[in-house]
mmCIF file of C-alpha atoms in Angstrom:
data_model
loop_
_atom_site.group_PDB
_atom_site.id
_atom_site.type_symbol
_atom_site.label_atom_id
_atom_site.label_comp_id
_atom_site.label_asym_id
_atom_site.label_seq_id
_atom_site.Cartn_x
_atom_site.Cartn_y
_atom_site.Cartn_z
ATOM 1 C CA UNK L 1 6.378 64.954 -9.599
ATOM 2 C CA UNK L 2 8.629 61.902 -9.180
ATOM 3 C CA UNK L 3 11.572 62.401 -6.157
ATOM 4 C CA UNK L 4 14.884 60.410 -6.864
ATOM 5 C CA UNK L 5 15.170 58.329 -4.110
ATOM 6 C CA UNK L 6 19.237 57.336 -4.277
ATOM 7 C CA UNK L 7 22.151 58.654 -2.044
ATOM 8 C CA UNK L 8 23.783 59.893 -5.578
ATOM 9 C CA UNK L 9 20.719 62.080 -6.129
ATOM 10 C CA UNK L 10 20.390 62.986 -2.272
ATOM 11 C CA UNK L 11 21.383 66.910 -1.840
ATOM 12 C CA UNK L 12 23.684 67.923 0.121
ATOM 13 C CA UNK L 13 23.454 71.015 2.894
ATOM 14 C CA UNK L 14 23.694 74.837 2.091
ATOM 15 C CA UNK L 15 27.118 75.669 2.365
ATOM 16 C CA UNK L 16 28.583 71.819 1.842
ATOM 17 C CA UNK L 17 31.834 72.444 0.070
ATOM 18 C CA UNK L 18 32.674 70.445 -3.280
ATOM 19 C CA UNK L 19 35.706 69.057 -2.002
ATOM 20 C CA UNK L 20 33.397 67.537 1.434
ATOM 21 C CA UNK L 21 30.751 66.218 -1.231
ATOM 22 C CA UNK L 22 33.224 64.221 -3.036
ATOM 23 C CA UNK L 23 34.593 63.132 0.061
ATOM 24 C CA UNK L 24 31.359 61.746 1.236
ATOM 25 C CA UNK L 25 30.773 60.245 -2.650
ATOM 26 C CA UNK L 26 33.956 58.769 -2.866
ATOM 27 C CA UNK L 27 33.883 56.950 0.825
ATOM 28 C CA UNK L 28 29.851 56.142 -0.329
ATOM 29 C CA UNK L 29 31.702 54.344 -3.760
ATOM 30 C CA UNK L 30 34.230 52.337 -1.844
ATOM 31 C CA UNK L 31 31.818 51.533 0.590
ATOM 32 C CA UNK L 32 29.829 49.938 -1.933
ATOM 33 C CA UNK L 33 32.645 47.986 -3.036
ATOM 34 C CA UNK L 34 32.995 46.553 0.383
ATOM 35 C CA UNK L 35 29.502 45.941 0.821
ATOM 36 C CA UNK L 36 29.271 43.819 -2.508
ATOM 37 C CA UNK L 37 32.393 41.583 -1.276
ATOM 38 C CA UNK L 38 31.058 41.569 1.980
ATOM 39 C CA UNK L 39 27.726 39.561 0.334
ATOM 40 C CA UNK L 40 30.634 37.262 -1.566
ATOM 41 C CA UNK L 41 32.420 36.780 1.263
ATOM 42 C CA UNK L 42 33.170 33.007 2.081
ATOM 43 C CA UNK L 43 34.377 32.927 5.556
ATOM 44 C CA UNK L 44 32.329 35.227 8.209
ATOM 45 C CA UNK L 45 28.850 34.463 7.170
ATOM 46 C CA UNK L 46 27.691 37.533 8.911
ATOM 47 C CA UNK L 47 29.073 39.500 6.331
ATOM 48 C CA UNK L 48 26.072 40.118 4.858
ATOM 49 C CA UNK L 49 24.030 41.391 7.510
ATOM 50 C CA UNK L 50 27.275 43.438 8.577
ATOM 51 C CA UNK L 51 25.582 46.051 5.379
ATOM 52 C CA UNK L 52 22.054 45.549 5.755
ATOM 53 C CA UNK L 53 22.042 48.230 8.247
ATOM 54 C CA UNK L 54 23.362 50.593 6.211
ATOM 55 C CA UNK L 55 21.288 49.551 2.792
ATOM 56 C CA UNK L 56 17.953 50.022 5.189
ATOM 57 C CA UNK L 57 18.970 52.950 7.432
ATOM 58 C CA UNK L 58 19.637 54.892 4.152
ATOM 59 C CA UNK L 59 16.079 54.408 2.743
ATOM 60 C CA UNK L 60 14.611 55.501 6.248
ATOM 61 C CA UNK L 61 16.837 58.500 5.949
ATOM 62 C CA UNK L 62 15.732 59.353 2.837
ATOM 63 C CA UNK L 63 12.220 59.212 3.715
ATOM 64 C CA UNK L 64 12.675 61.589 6.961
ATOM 65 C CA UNK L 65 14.712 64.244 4.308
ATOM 66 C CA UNK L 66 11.633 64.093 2.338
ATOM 67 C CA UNK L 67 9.303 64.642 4.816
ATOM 68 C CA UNK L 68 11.326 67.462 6.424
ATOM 69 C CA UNK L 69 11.956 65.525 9.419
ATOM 70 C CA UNK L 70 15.947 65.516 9.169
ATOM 71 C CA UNK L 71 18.499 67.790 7.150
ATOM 72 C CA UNK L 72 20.693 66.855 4.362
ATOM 73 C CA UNK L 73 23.480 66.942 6.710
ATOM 74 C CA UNK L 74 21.922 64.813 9.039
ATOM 75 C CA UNK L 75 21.263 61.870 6.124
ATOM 76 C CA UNK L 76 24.965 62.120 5.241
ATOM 77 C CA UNK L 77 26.158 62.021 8.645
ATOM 78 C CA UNK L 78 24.039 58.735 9.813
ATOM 79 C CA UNK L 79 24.318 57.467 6.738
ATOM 80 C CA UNK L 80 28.081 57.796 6.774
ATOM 81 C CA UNK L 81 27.645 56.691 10.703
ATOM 82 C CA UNK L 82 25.816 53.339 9.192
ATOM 83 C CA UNK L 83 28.303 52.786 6.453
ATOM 84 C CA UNK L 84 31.146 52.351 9.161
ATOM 85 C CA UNK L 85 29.345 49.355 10.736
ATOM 86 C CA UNK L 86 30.956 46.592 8.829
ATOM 87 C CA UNK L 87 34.317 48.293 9.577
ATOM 88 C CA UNK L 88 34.037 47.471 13.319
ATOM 89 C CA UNK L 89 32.547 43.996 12.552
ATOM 90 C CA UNK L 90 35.524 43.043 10.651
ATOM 91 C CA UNK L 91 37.977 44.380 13.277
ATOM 92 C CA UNK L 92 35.904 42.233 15.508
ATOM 93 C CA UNK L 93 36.275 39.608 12.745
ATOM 94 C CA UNK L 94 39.802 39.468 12.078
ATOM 95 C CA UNK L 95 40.800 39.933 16.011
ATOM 96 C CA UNK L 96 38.787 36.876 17.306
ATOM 97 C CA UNK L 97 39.064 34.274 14.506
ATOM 98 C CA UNK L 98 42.564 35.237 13.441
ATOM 99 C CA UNK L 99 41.938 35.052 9.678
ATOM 100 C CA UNK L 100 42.704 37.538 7.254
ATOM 101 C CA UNK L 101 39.929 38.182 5.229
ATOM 102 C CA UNK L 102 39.097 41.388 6.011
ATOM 103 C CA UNK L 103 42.454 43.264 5.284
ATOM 104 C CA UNK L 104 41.954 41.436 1.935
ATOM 105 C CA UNK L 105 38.543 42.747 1.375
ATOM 106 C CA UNK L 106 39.840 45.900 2.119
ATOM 107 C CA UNK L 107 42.881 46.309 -0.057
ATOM 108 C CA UNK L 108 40.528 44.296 -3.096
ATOM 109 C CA UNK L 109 37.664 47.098 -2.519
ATOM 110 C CA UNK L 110 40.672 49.946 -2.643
ATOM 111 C CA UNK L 111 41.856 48.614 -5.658
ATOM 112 C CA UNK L 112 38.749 47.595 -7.908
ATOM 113 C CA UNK L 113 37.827 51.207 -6.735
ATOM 114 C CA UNK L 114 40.732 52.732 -8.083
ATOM 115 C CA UNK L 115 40.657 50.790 -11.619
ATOM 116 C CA UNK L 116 36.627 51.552 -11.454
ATOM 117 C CA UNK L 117 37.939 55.598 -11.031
ATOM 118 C CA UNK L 118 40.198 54.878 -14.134
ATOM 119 C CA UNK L 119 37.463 53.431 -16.626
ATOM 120 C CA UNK L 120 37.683 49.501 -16.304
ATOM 121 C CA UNK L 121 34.184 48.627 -16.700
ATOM 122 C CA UNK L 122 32.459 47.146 -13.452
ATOM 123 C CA UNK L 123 32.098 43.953 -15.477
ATOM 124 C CA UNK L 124 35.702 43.260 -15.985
ATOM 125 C CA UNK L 125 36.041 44.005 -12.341
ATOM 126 C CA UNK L 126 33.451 41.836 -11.014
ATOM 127 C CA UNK L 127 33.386 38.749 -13.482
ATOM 128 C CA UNK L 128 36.377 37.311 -12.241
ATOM 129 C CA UNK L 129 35.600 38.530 -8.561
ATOM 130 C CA UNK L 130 32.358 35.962 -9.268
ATOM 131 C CA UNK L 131 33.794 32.965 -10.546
ATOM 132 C CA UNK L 132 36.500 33.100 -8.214
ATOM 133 C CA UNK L 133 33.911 32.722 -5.426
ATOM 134 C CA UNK L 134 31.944 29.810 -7.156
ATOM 135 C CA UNK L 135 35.033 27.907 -7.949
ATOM 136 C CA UNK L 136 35.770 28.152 -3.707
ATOM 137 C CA UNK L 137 32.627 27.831 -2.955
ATOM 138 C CA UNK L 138 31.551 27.590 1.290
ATOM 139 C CA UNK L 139 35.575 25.817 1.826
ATOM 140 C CA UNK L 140 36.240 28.267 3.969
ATOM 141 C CA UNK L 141 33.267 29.691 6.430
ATOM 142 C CA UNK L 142 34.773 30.131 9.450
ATOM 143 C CA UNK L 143 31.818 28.360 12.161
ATOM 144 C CA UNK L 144 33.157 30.293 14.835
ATOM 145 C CA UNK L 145 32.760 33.443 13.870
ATOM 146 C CA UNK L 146 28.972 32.975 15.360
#
């Protein structure tokens, strides 16, 4: 028999109420949102190892639920834990180089999440998203953020 292996498919613990669930699923949607713009991002270039903690921590996670090593609360709560990562490293980000992106990235994530909510297909969302980060291309990587 073939597990599902993706937090959307991951259970949640005895007793979790709907209303927490789609609290966890809608912060796990918008933090997807971030973690794709992070990887577009063109001024911290740490941006996109910023998320790999999260994208690997979850698979680990997953693993220990399945091998009865660690509850379905504790996957959601480290996995929520990991997801919150990038959050500090753009506070870090926006406090030490002065630049702005972050807020940005934060108010574009809230509202391609809210359209996404409302039916706009993820293409229309992230076509534009795309070429506007070719046509800018690396003008504006910010050095000393290392």
């Amino acid at each position: 028999v073939e597990v599902e292996s993706t937090t959307a498919t991951m259970p949640y613990w005895d007793g979790c109420s709907i209303e927490t669930q789609k609290k966890f699923k809608d912060f796990y949607a918008y933090c997807q949102f971030m973690a794709t713009l992070a990887c577009l991002s063109c001024g911290n270039p740490a941006w996109p190892l910023a998320v790999l903690l999260a994208i690997q921590l979850a698979s680990l996670l997953m693993t220990l639920v399945r091998k009865g090593l660690l509850s379905a609360r504790g996957y959601h709560y480290g996995y929520t834990a990991s997801l919150v990562v990038p959050y500090f490293v753009g506070l870090r980000s926006m406090l030490f180089t002065q630049t702005y992106e972050f807020p940005f990235m934060l108010a574009l994530a809230y509202g391609m999440y809210q359209l996404r909510r409302r039916g706009v297909s993820k293409y229309a969302l992230w076509i534009p998203v795309v070429l506007g980060r070719l046509l800018v291309g690396d003008k504006f990587i910010s050095y000393s953020a290392w």
